[in-house]
GROMACS .gro file of C-alpha atoms in nm:
model
  478
    1MET     CA    1  -1.416   2.387  -1.532
    2SER     CA    2  -1.694   2.630  -1.543
    3THR     CA    3  -1.820   2.837  -1.270
    4GLU     CA    4  -2.148   2.855  -1.411
    5THR     CA    5  -2.446   2.738  -1.213
    6LYS     CA    6  -2.765   2.608  -1.332
    7SER     CA    7  -3.091   2.740  -1.178
    8LEU     CA    8  -3.192   2.516  -0.919
    9PRO     CA    9  -3.577   2.452  -0.813
   10GLY     CA   10  -3.768   2.661  -0.580
   11VAL     CA   11  -4.084   2.598  -0.402
   12ALA     CA   12  -4.308   2.665  -0.682
   13GLU     CA   13  -4.074   2.446  -0.882
   14VAL     CA   14  -4.092   2.187  -0.649
   15LEU     CA   15  -4.456   2.168  -0.645
   16ASP     CA   16  -4.487   2.172  -1.051
   17ILE     CA   17  -4.252   1.864  -1.064
   18ILE     CA   18  -4.479   1.683  -0.792
   19LYS     CA   19  -4.786   1.763  -1.019
   20SER     CA   20  -4.646   1.723  -1.353
   21ASN     CA   21  -4.473   1.392  -1.276
   22ASP     CA   22  -4.748   1.240  -1.080
   23VAL     CA   23  -4.547   1.193  -0.778
   24LYS     CA   24  -4.746   1.005  -0.503
   25VAL     CA   25  -4.467   0.981  -0.269
   26ILE     CA   26  -4.247   1.273  -0.093
   27ASP     CA   27  -3.951   1.131   0.088
   28LEU     CA   28  -3.772   1.377   0.316
   29LYS     CA   29  -3.424   1.271   0.396
   30PHE     CA   30  -3.132   1.427   0.611
   31CYS     CA   31  -2.781   1.327   0.776
   32ASP     CA   32  -2.718   1.199   1.100
   33LEU     CA   33  -2.384   1.315   1.278
   34LEU     CA   34  -2.218   1.008   1.169
   35GLY     CA   35  -2.285   1.077   0.771
   36GLN     CA   36  -2.562   0.857   0.689
   37TRP     CA   37  -2.875   0.969   0.542
   38GLN     CA   38  -3.198   0.901   0.699
   39HIS     CA   39  -3.572   0.926   0.576
   40PHE     CA   40  -3.910   0.912   0.605
   41SER     CA   41  -4.194   0.969   0.355
   42LEU     CA   42  -4.530   1.125   0.324
   43THR     CA   43  -4.793   1.113   0.039
   44ALA     CA   44  -4.852   1.396  -0.200
   45LYS     CA   45  -5.186   1.427  -0.048
   46GLU     CA   46  -5.017   1.540   0.321
   47PHE     CA   47  -4.767   1.734   0.153
   48THR     CA   48  -4.822   2.124   0.087
   49GLY     CA   49  -4.598   2.444  -0.003
   50GLU     CA   50  -4.633   2.499   0.405
   51ILE     CA   51  -4.425   2.241   0.461
   52PHE     CA   52  -4.124   2.466   0.345
   53GLU     CA   53  -4.201   2.727   0.589
   54GLU     CA   54  -4.352   2.516   0.874
   55GLY     CA   55  -4.144   2.212   0.873
   56MET     CA   56  -4.188   1.851   0.996
   57GLY     CA   57  -4.115   1.722   1.314
   58PHE     CA   58  -3.915   1.408   1.402
   59ASP     CA   59  -3.818   1.229   1.695
   60GLY     CA   60  -3.405   1.351   1.753
   61SER     CA   61  -3.343   1.119   2.039
   62SER     CA   62  -3.311   0.838   1.774
   63ILE     CA   63  -3.052   0.974   1.553
   64ARG     CA   64  -2.727   0.861   1.626
   65GLY     CA   65  -2.548   1.180   1.776
   66PHE     CA   66  -2.839   1.401   1.811
   67GLN     CA   67  -3.061   1.473   2.129
   68LYS     CA   68  -3.111   1.293   2.487
   69ILE     CA   69  -3.492   1.117   2.525
   70HIS     CA   70  -3.605   1.454   2.723
   71GLU     CA   71  -3.523   1.687   2.452
   72SER     CA   72  -3.602   1.478   2.167
   73ASP     CA   73  -3.874   1.715   1.957
   74MET     CA   74  -3.680   1.821   1.646
   75ILE     CA   75  -3.766   1.983   1.290
   76LEU     CA   76  -3.663   1.950   0.949
   77PHE     CA   77  -3.719   2.182   0.671
   78PRO     CA   78  -3.691   2.072   0.298
   79ASP     CA   79  -3.480   2.239   0.089
   80PRO     CA   80  -3.635   2.282  -0.239
   81SER     CA   81  -3.313   2.310  -0.434
   82SER     CA   82  -3.215   1.960  -0.353
   83ALA     CA   83  -3.546   1.788  -0.519
   84PHE     CA   84  -3.499   1.502  -0.746
   85LEU     CA   85  -3.688   1.208  -0.868
   86ASP     CA   86  -3.615   0.888  -0.708
   87PRO     CA   87  -3.511   0.625  -0.951
   88PHE     CA   88  -3.538   0.315  -0.745
   89THR     CA   89  -3.903   0.349  -0.597
   90GLN     CA   90  -4.195   0.154  -0.746
   91VAL     CA   91  -4.398   0.466  -0.718
   92PRO     CA   92  -4.312   0.783  -0.836
   93THR     CA   93  -4.127   0.945  -0.564
   94LEU     CA   94  -3.984   1.295  -0.501
   95SER     CA   95  -3.672   1.323  -0.273
   96LEU     CA   96  -3.561   1.668  -0.089
   97THR     CA   97  -3.277   1.688   0.132
   98CYS     CA   98  -3.373   1.878   0.510
   99ASP     CA   99  -3.242   2.095   0.691
  100ILE     CA  100  -3.271   2.075   1.087
  101ALA     CA  101  -3.383   2.299   1.341
  102ASP     CA  102  -3.509   2.325   1.735
  103PRO     CA  103  -3.886   2.347   1.715
  104ILE     CA  104  -3.902   2.626   1.984
  105THR     CA  105  -3.649   2.832   1.862
  106ARG     CA  106  -3.657   2.753   1.498
  107GLU     CA  107  -3.273   2.844   1.511
  108SER     CA  108  -3.022   2.567   1.303
  109TYR     CA  109  -2.975   2.280   1.503
  110ALA     CA  110  -2.565   2.288   1.590
  111ARG     CA  111  -2.526   1.902   1.545
  112ASP     CA  112  -2.665   1.892   1.183
  113PRO     CA  113  -2.383   1.825   0.970
  114ARG     CA  114  -2.576   1.997   0.669
  115ASN     CA  115  -2.574   2.326   0.898
  116VAL     CA  116  -2.209   2.318   0.954
  117ALA     CA  117  -2.095   2.295   0.605
  118LYS     CA  118  -2.358   2.587   0.521
  119ARG     CA  119  -2.165   2.809   0.815
  120ALA     CA  120  -1.837   2.716   0.682
  121GLU     CA  121  -1.952   2.855   0.363
  122ASN     CA  122  -2.104   3.180   0.530
  123TYR     CA  123  -1.777   3.238   0.723
  124LEU     CA  124  -1.581   3.190   0.392
  125LYS     CA  125  -1.759   3.487   0.274
  126SER     CA  126  -1.758   3.687   0.610
  127SER     CA  127  -1.401   3.633   0.610
  128GLY     CA  128  -1.306   3.837   0.297
  129ILE     CA  129  -1.082   3.585   0.195
  130ALA     CA  130  -1.272   3.429  -0.067
  131ASP     CA  131  -1.662   3.391  -0.135
  132THR     CA  132  -1.649   3.009  -0.261
  133ALA     CA  133  -1.488   2.706  -0.176
  134PHE     CA  134  -1.515   2.460  -0.468
  135PHE     CA  135  -1.449   2.033  -0.376
  136GLY     CA  136  -1.415   1.753  -0.581
  137PRO     CA  137  -1.393   1.422  -0.391
  138GLU     CA  138  -1.293   1.119  -0.558
  139PRO     CA  139  -1.472   0.834  -0.396
  140GLU     CA  140  -1.346   0.467  -0.417
  141PHE     CA  141  -1.518   0.164  -0.348
  142PHE     CA  142  -1.571  -0.194  -0.408
  143ILE     CA  143  -1.886  -0.368  -0.601
  144LEU     CA  144  -1.845  -0.708  -0.438
  145ASP     CA  145  -2.112  -1.051  -0.491
  146HIS     CA  146  -2.138  -1.158  -0.146
  147ILE     CA  147  -2.071  -1.071   0.220
  148ARG     CA  148  -2.119  -1.236   0.548
  149TYR     CA  149  -2.025  -1.116   0.899
  150ASP     CA  150  -2.111  -1.186   1.258
  151GLN     CA  151  -1.955  -1.128   1.601
  152SER     CA  152  -2.071  -1.290   1.928
  153HIS     CA  153  -1.918  -1.384   2.243
  154HIS     CA  154  -1.743  -1.676   2.123
  155PHE     CA  155  -1.673  -1.625   1.736
  156GLY     CA  156  -1.629  -1.351   1.525
  157TYR     CA  157  -1.558  -1.337   1.142
  158TYR     CA  158  -1.618  -1.169   0.810
  159TYR     CA  159  -1.648  -1.318   0.450
  160ILE     CA  160  -1.626  -1.140   0.147
  161ASP     CA  161  -1.643  -1.236  -0.225
  162SER     CA  162  -1.630  -1.121  -0.578
  163GLU     CA  163  -1.629  -1.305  -0.894
  164GLU     CA  164  -1.344  -1.092  -0.983
  165GLY     CA  165  -1.126  -1.169  -0.685
  166PHE     CA  166  -0.785  -1.313  -0.765
  167TRP     CA  167  -0.854  -1.536  -0.496
  168ASN     CA  168  -1.128  -1.708  -0.709
  169SER     CA  169  -0.846  -1.765  -1.009
  170GLY     CA  170  -0.853  -2.166  -0.895
  171SER     CA  171  -1.229  -2.154  -0.841
  172ASN     CA  172  -1.402  -2.494  -0.935
  173GLY     CA  173  -1.765  -2.432  -0.805
  174THR     CA  174  -1.870  -2.290  -1.143
  175GLN     CA  175  -1.744  -2.193  -1.471
  176ASN     CA  176  -1.424  -2.025  -1.438
  177LEU     CA  177  -1.328  -1.765  -1.737
  178GLY     CA  178  -1.009  -1.665  -1.566
  179HIS     CA  179  -0.930  -1.304  -1.625
  180LYS     CA  180  -0.917  -1.201  -1.287
  181PRO     CA  181  -0.734  -0.852  -1.205
  182ARG     CA  182  -0.396  -0.977  -0.999
  183TYR     CA  183  -0.387  -0.774  -0.675
  184LYS     CA  184  -0.282  -0.413  -0.729
  185GLU     CA  185  -0.324  -0.466  -1.086
  186GLY     CA  186  -0.685  -0.318  -1.127
  187TYR     CA  187  -0.585  -0.036  -1.266
  188PHE     CA  188  -0.716  -0.018  -1.528
  189PRO     CA  189  -0.694  -0.303  -1.768
  190THR     CA  190  -1.023  -0.332  -2.042
  191SER     CA  191  -1.270  -0.623  -2.030
  192PRO     CA  192  -1.280  -0.915  -1.969
  193ILE     CA  193  -1.085  -0.862  -1.680
  194ASP     CA  194  -1.267  -0.555  -1.605
  195THR     CA  195  -1.621  -0.698  -1.567
  196LEU     CA  196  -1.790  -0.383  -1.426
  197GLN     CA  197  -1.799  -0.127  -1.751
  198ASP     CA  198  -2.155  -0.150  -1.767
  199LEU     CA  199  -2.286  -0.163  -1.406
  200ARG     CA  200  -2.053   0.145  -1.368
  201THR     CA  201  -2.168   0.313  -1.687
  202ASP     CA  202  -2.520   0.217  -1.530
  203MET     CA  203  -2.439   0.382  -1.220
  204VAL     CA  204  -2.321   0.731  -1.397
  205LEU     CA  205  -2.618   0.750  -1.598
  206THR     CA  206  -2.822   0.725  -1.293
  207LEU     CA  207  -2.614   0.979  -1.121
  208GLU     CA  208  -2.680   1.232  -1.439
  209ALA     CA  209  -3.052   1.155  -1.421
  210VAL     CA  210  -3.076   1.297  -1.050
  211GLY     CA  211  -2.881   1.618  -1.172
  212ILE     CA  212  -2.510   1.519  -1.057
  213ASN     CA  213  -2.213   1.583  -1.296
  214VAL     CA  214  -1.962   1.295  -1.360
  215GLU     CA  215  -1.602   1.351  -1.519
  216VAL     CA  216  -1.499   0.994  -1.531
  217HIS     CA  217  -1.504   0.610  -1.414
  218HIS     CA  218  -1.296   0.334  -1.420
  219HIS     CA  219  -1.167   0.008  -1.247
  220GLU     CA  220  -0.929   0.097  -0.944
  221VAL     CA  221  -0.594  -0.055  -0.834
  222ALA     CA  222  -0.706  -0.366  -0.600
  223THR     CA  223  -0.869  -0.691  -0.731
  224ALA     CA  224  -1.239  -0.755  -0.632
  225GLY     CA  225  -1.419  -0.484  -0.792
  226GLN     CA  226  -1.247  -0.226  -0.664
  227THR     CA  227  -1.391   0.129  -0.859
  228GLU     CA  228  -1.372   0.486  -0.871
  229ILE     CA  229  -1.637   0.743  -1.003
  230ASP     CA  230  -1.569   1.118  -1.011
  231MET     CA  231  -1.808   1.379  -0.991
  232ARG     CA  232  -1.735   1.716  -1.120
  233ARG     CA  233  -1.643   1.954  -0.878
  234ASP     CA  234  -1.876   2.201  -0.688
  235THR     CA  235  -1.950   2.418  -0.392
  236LEU     CA  236  -1.901   2.287  -0.057
  237THR     CA  237  -2.285   2.229   0.057
  238LYS     CA  238  -2.372   2.138  -0.276
  239MET     CA  239  -2.064   1.861  -0.307
  240ALA     CA  240  -2.150   1.728   0.017
  241ASP     CA  241  -2.522   1.685  -0.067
  242ASN     CA  242  -2.419   1.500  -0.392
  243PHE     CA  243  -2.195   1.270  -0.219
  244LEU     CA  244  -2.483   1.167  -0.033
  245VAL     CA  245  -2.691   1.106  -0.350
  246TYR     CA  246  -2.388   0.948  -0.505
  247LYS     CA  247  -2.359   0.652  -0.204
  248TYR     CA  248  -2.705   0.659  -0.252
  249VAL     CA  249  -2.702   0.577  -0.610
  250THR     CA  250  -2.425   0.364  -0.624
  251LYS     CA  251  -2.533   0.113  -0.351
  252ASN     CA  252  -2.875   0.088  -0.521
  253VAL     CA  253  -2.768   0.036  -0.879
  254ALA     CA  254  -2.550  -0.229  -0.748
  255LYS     CA  255  -2.824  -0.389  -0.579
  256LYS     CA  256  -3.024  -0.394  -0.880
  257HIS     CA  257  -2.736  -0.555  -1.054
  258GLY     CA  258  -2.739  -0.844  -0.766
  259LYS     CA  259  -2.425  -0.710  -0.604
  260THR     CA  260  -2.311  -0.504  -0.343
  261VAL     CA  261  -2.110  -0.201  -0.241
  262THR     CA  262  -1.907  -0.102   0.018
  263PHE     CA  263  -1.703   0.220   0.111
  264MET     CA  264  -1.502   0.068   0.359
  265ALA     CA  265  -1.148   0.207   0.371
  266LYS     CA  266  -1.018  -0.111   0.393
  267PRO     CA  267  -1.197  -0.438   0.354
  268ILE     CA  268  -0.958  -0.668   0.168
  269TYR     CA  269  -0.643  -0.781   0.340
  270GLY     CA  270  -0.269  -0.739   0.132
  271ASP     CA  271  -0.450  -0.478  -0.192
  272ASN     CA  272  -0.500  -0.126  -0.185
  273GLY     CA  273  -0.786   0.018   0.025
  274SER     CA  274  -1.035   0.273  -0.063
  275GLY     CA  275  -0.944   0.625  -0.036
  276MET     CA  276  -1.090   0.979  -0.102
  277HIS     CA  277  -0.874   1.227  -0.246
  278VAL     CA  278  -1.034   1.558  -0.187
  279HIS     CA  279  -0.952   1.843  -0.440
  280GLN     CA  280  -1.043   2.180  -0.318
  281SER     CA  281  -0.990   2.531  -0.425
  282LEU     CA  282  -1.099   2.916  -0.312
  283TRP     CA  283  -1.229   3.171  -0.565
  284LYS     CA  284  -1.366   3.524  -0.521
  285GLY     CA  285  -1.574   3.726  -0.772
  286GLY     CA  286  -1.561   3.440  -1.006
  287LYS     CA  287  -1.175   3.425  -1.018
  288PRO     CA  288  -0.926   3.177  -0.886
  289LEU     CA  289  -0.714   3.209  -0.587
  290PHE     CA  290  -0.505   2.906  -0.613
  291SER     CA  291  -0.317   2.992  -0.917
  292GLY     CA  292   0.014   3.193  -0.914
  293ASN     CA  293   0.358   3.230  -0.965
  294GLY     CA  294   0.508   3.006  -0.691
  295TYR     CA  295   0.592   2.663  -0.676
  296ALA     CA  296   0.364   2.433  -0.858
  297GLY     CA  297   0.185   2.716  -1.033
  298LEU     CA  298   0.035   2.816  -0.663
  299SER     CA  299  -0.016   3.143  -0.536
  300GLU     CA  300   0.083   3.256  -0.182
  301MET     CA  301  -0.258   3.172  -0.039
  302ALA     CA  302  -0.252   2.842  -0.176
  303LEU     CA  303   0.075   2.756  -0.019
  304TYR     CA  304  -0.039   2.891   0.346
  305TYR     CA  305  -0.390   2.659   0.246
  306ILE     CA  306  -0.162   2.366   0.237
  307GLY     CA  307   0.032   2.491   0.535
  308GLY     CA  308  -0.299   2.469   0.732
  309ILE     CA  309  -0.416   2.149   0.577
  310LEU     CA  310  -0.070   1.996   0.712
  311LYS     CA  311  -0.057   2.147   1.032
  312HIS     CA  312  -0.399   2.018   1.113
  313ALA     CA  313  -0.391   1.665   0.938
  314PRO     CA  314  -0.387   1.504   1.255
  315ALA     CA  315  -0.694   1.666   1.399
  316LEU     CA  316  -0.891   1.649   1.063
  317CYS     CA  317  -0.822   1.253   1.022
  318ALA     CA  318  -1.041   1.244   1.315
  319ILE     CA  319  -1.317   1.355   1.076
  320SER     CA  320  -1.192   1.310   0.749
  321ASN     CA  321  -1.084   0.884   0.821
  322PRO     CA  322  -1.348   0.846   1.083
  323THR     CA  323  -1.321   0.491   1.175
  324THR     CA  324  -1.106   0.217   1.335
  325ASN     CA  325  -1.083   0.060   0.979
  326SER     CA  326  -0.989   0.372   0.795
  327TYR     CA  327  -0.606   0.330   0.969
  328LYS     CA  328  -0.598  -0.040   0.846
  329ARG     CA  329  -0.551   0.175   0.495
  330LEU     CA  330  -0.356   0.478   0.621
  331VAL     CA  331  -0.011   0.246   0.647
  332PRO     CA  332   0.269   0.309   0.403
  333GLY     CA  333   0.295   0.089   0.097
  334TYR     CA  334  -0.038   0.141  -0.019
  335GLU     CA  335  -0.067   0.444  -0.203
  336ALA     CA  336  -0.215   0.579   0.131
  337PRO     CA  337   0.001   0.884   0.214
  338VAL     CA  338   0.078   0.853   0.595
  339ASN     CA  339   0.339   1.125   0.536
  340LEU     CA  340   0.235   1.489   0.562
  341ALA     CA  341   0.427   1.666   0.308
  342TYR     CA  342   0.323   1.854  -0.027
  343SER     CA  343   0.435   1.787  -0.368
  344GLN     CA  344   0.350   1.838  -0.739
  345ARG     CA  345   0.271   1.513  -0.919
  346ASN     CA  346   0.383   1.285  -0.626
  347ARG     CA  347   0.124   1.075  -0.535
  348SER     CA  348   0.298   0.958  -0.213
  349ALA     CA  349   0.266   1.319  -0.050
  350ALA     CA  350  -0.034   1.402   0.171
  351VAL     CA  351  -0.119   1.681  -0.065
  352ARG     CA  352  -0.060   1.688  -0.405
  353ILE     CA  353  -0.087   1.990  -0.660
  354PRO     CA  354  -0.249   1.833  -1.014
  355MET     CA  355  -0.028   1.948  -1.302
  356TYR     CA  356  -0.257   1.813  -1.607
  357SER     CA  357  -0.359   2.176  -1.683
  358SER     CA  358  -0.166   2.507  -1.703
  359ASN     CA  359  -0.551   2.704  -1.695
  360PRO     CA  360  -0.575   2.893  -1.371
  361LYS     CA  361  -0.917   2.784  -1.311
  362ALA     CA  362  -0.798   2.418  -1.309
  363LYS     CA  363  -0.530   2.486  -0.999
  364ARG     CA  364  -0.610   2.341  -0.693
  365ILE     CA  365  -0.464   2.134  -0.396
  366GLU     CA  366  -0.549   1.758  -0.351
  367PHE     CA  367  -0.572   1.628   0.015
  368ARG     CA  368  -0.504   1.255  -0.018
  369CYS     CA  369  -0.534   1.117   0.319
  370PRO     CA  370  -0.908   1.109   0.382
  371ASP     CA  371  -1.175   0.798   0.300
  372PRO     CA  372  -1.548   0.771   0.195
  373MET     CA  373  -1.655   0.651   0.539
  374CYS     CA  374  -1.619   1.014   0.654
  375ASN     CA  375  -1.955   1.270   0.693
  376PRO     CA  376  -1.887   1.476   0.395
  377TYR     CA  377  -2.039   1.803   0.530
  378LEU     CA  378  -1.811   1.790   0.842
  379ALA     CA  379  -1.509   1.694   0.642
  380PHE     CA  380  -1.518   1.927   0.390
  381ALA     CA  381  -1.619   2.198   0.609
  382ALA     CA  382  -1.301   2.106   0.876
  383MET     CA  383  -1.049   2.083   0.560
  384MET     CA  384  -1.157   2.450   0.437
  385MET     CA  385  -1.138   2.550   0.795
  386ALA     CA  386  -0.787   2.427   0.858
  387GLY     CA  387  -0.686   2.588   0.507
  388ILE     CA  388  -0.837   2.923   0.608
  389ASP     CA  389  -0.632   2.896   0.946
  390GLY     CA  390  -0.312   2.840   0.706
  391ILE     CA  391  -0.405   3.157   0.523
  392ILE     CA  392  -0.479   3.407   0.844
  393ASN     CA  393  -0.159   3.279   1.041
  394LYS     CA  394   0.021   3.258   0.736
  395ILE     CA  395   0.137   2.903   0.781
  396HIS     CA  396   0.423   2.816   0.500
  397PRO     CA  397   0.425   2.450   0.444
  398GLY     CA  398   0.798   2.422   0.420
  399ASN     CA  399   1.008   2.274   0.157
  400PRO     CA  400   0.793   2.018  -0.126
  401LEU     CA  401   0.923   1.676  -0.098
  402ASP     CA  402   0.930   1.595  -0.467
  403LYS     CA  403   1.057   1.252  -0.459
  404ASP     CA  404   0.905   0.888  -0.364
  405ILE     CA  405   0.861   0.912   0.007
  406TYR     CA  406   0.832   0.542   0.053
  407ASP     CA  407   1.202   0.507  -0.074
  408MET     CA  408   1.359   0.775   0.127
  409PRO     CA  409   1.609   0.644   0.379
  410PRO     CA  410   1.474   0.608   0.756
  411GLU     CA  411   1.675   0.920   0.865
  412GLU     CA  412   1.554   1.143   0.608
  413LEU     CA  413   1.220   1.025   0.660
  414ARG     CA  414   1.225   1.091   1.047
  415ASP     CA  415   1.174   1.446   0.976
  416VAL     CA  416   0.850   1.401   0.789
  417PRO     CA  417   0.538   1.393   1.035
  418SER     CA  418   0.292   1.122   0.956
  419THR     CA  419  -0.060   1.050   1.030
  420PRO     CA  420  -0.221   0.908   1.321
  421GLY     CA  421  -0.191   0.557   1.383
  422SER     CA  422  -0.550   0.471   1.482
  423LEU     CA  423  -0.853   0.636   1.556
  424GLU     CA  424  -0.817   0.692   1.905
  425GLU     CA  425  -0.508   0.882   1.820
  426ALA     CA  426  -0.683   1.098   1.572
  427LEU     CA  427  -0.943   1.168   1.811
  428ASN     CA  428  -0.692   1.283   2.073
  429ALA     CA  429  -0.532   1.520   1.836
  430LEU     CA  430  -0.884   1.652   1.748
  431ALA     CA  431  -0.965   1.704   2.125
  432ASP     CA  432  -0.618   1.874   2.151
  433ASP     CA  433  -0.631   2.121   1.832
  434HIS     CA  434  -0.975   2.215   1.732
  435GLU     CA  435  -0.986   2.617   1.803
  436PHE     CA  436  -0.938   2.672   1.427
  437MET     CA  437  -1.280   2.501   1.381
  438LEU     CA  438  -1.463   2.722   1.594
  439ARG     CA  439  -1.417   3.028   1.418
  440GLY     CA  440  -1.725   3.204   1.302
  441ASP     CA  441  -1.925   2.924   1.498
  442VAL     CA  442  -1.890   2.661   1.211
  443PHE     CA  443  -1.807   2.374   1.449
  444SER     CA  444  -1.898   2.401   1.795
  445GLU     CA  445  -1.736   2.290   2.111
  446ASP     CA  446  -2.065   2.077   2.191
  447LEU     CA  447  -2.050   1.904   1.846
  448ILE     CA  448  -1.679   1.815   1.901
  449LYS     CA  449  -1.708   1.680   2.230
  450THR     CA  450  -2.039   1.455   2.124
  451TRP     CA  451  -1.804   1.349   1.811
  452ILE     CA  452  -1.531   1.215   2.039
  453GLU     CA  453  -1.733   1.056   2.284
  454TYR     CA  454  -1.942   0.878   2.069
  455LYS     CA  455  -1.650   0.745   1.849
  456MET     CA  456  -1.476   0.645   2.174
  457ALA     CA  457  -1.769   0.479   2.342
  458LYS     CA  458  -1.917   0.315   2.025
  459GLU     CA  459  -1.593   0.226   1.841
  460VAL     CA  460  -1.239   0.268   1.939
  461LYS     CA  461  -1.349   0.091   2.305
  462PRO     CA  462  -1.550  -0.227   2.175
  463MET     CA  463  -1.270  -0.299   1.903
  464GLN     CA  464  -1.057  -0.255   2.175
  465LEU     CA  465  -1.251  -0.528   2.387
  466ARG     CA  466  -1.275  -0.792   2.128
  467PRO     CA  467  -1.033  -1.053   2.017
  468HIS     CA  468  -0.938  -1.049   1.665
  469PRO     CA  469  -0.949  -1.365   1.460
  470TYR     CA  470  -0.594  -1.323   1.352
  471GLU     CA  471  -0.489  -1.344   1.733
  472PHE     CA  472  -0.555  -1.675   1.733
  473VAL     CA  473  -0.337  -1.729   1.432
  474LEU     CA  474  -0.058  -1.565   1.637
  475TYR     CA  475  -0.134  -1.676   1.989
  476TYR     CA  476  -0.361  -1.956   2.044
  477ASP     CA  477  -0.087  -2.237   2.067
  478VAL     CA  478   0.144  -2.005   2.284
   0.00000   0.00000   0.00000
């Protein structure tokens, strides 16, 4: 797990890439508050090196969580180090990720998620604790064949399908060759049960072609095409950049194969949901800081980092598990760690210390609660700030829990704190506990207030107002 960084393109290199690859279109991408890429494009004739200094204007009032209509003008500054040739466009297109600024003051926009991640990295360096935070997320997702959903005043439904889905074991509509992975048994038999090897390989090779290093890919536990592709770790902001490229690539490769990808945490009832375990470690001067002589080979700093994560986990969940659907996954019994404890090897703990290697450079902690619907810039920054708070305040995580939490008797389990049971509960926890995120102006009160208000108004309350299909099963004939 080398810490060496490859040379990234600058402005001159980007202009050379455009010329040498006969690029016709430059696509400018940026991240909205909720974590989705937005973009607009201009032709190579209109694109000059001055744009990197002067920026490009856009309407911030049309972007979720950004500006109001009377203060809508914003400006984008492309980051030359983010350049890659888009593998999905018909004409040669160069993709550039952008930072957002105020057009008058030219100051970085406080609600720009990428700017939050950059401020987090700057704060880490200024703290003197470390100079680098490495992140290695493990996103899970489903590759499906069909999706239908709709909601109106008098009906609401969803219907998903996959040729791999075990519910299709009795299908008689077309030729049925069997070999469907049973519920919770998709981890990880070979073909013909695993039908997605070639498709996942296409995703991996495409990721590598755009500059993202991949460690491994495989079928995941659930039936119906649940998948995991793991990227090699990188620094905080760079990994958040990579995760948005990852989503873009996996979704578009699936589309090319006539399939569709969802990163929803719990799209299928009665089987495992999709999480995103996040490996993280701190380094200084090229040396790992989490390796030591303590429990599971951890340093005292690493234990304090874990203490910060566990203490602030309810508030973190509002950002790392940011949807109402997230809490359909965070329930006992499906390998989703709802109990806030730590352990070596134990996958039922919220924080796990992987024990695959004795190399100090591989020593890290793994926060297992998050899911891939999060905004990676905000989620990684919030996790690091919680860990730093643990280090500053020497928050010890207590004794490890080296047993199967799901088999513990109720009287023992009562003393183990748990994650919030709903998005509303998590948002309330964030409202009460976010001072640790404000250090170094990494997050702002305005961003946190906007996040809470948006989520409550656009997601929590609308869900509470609508009848659920299962309520008809339970109550129609009462």
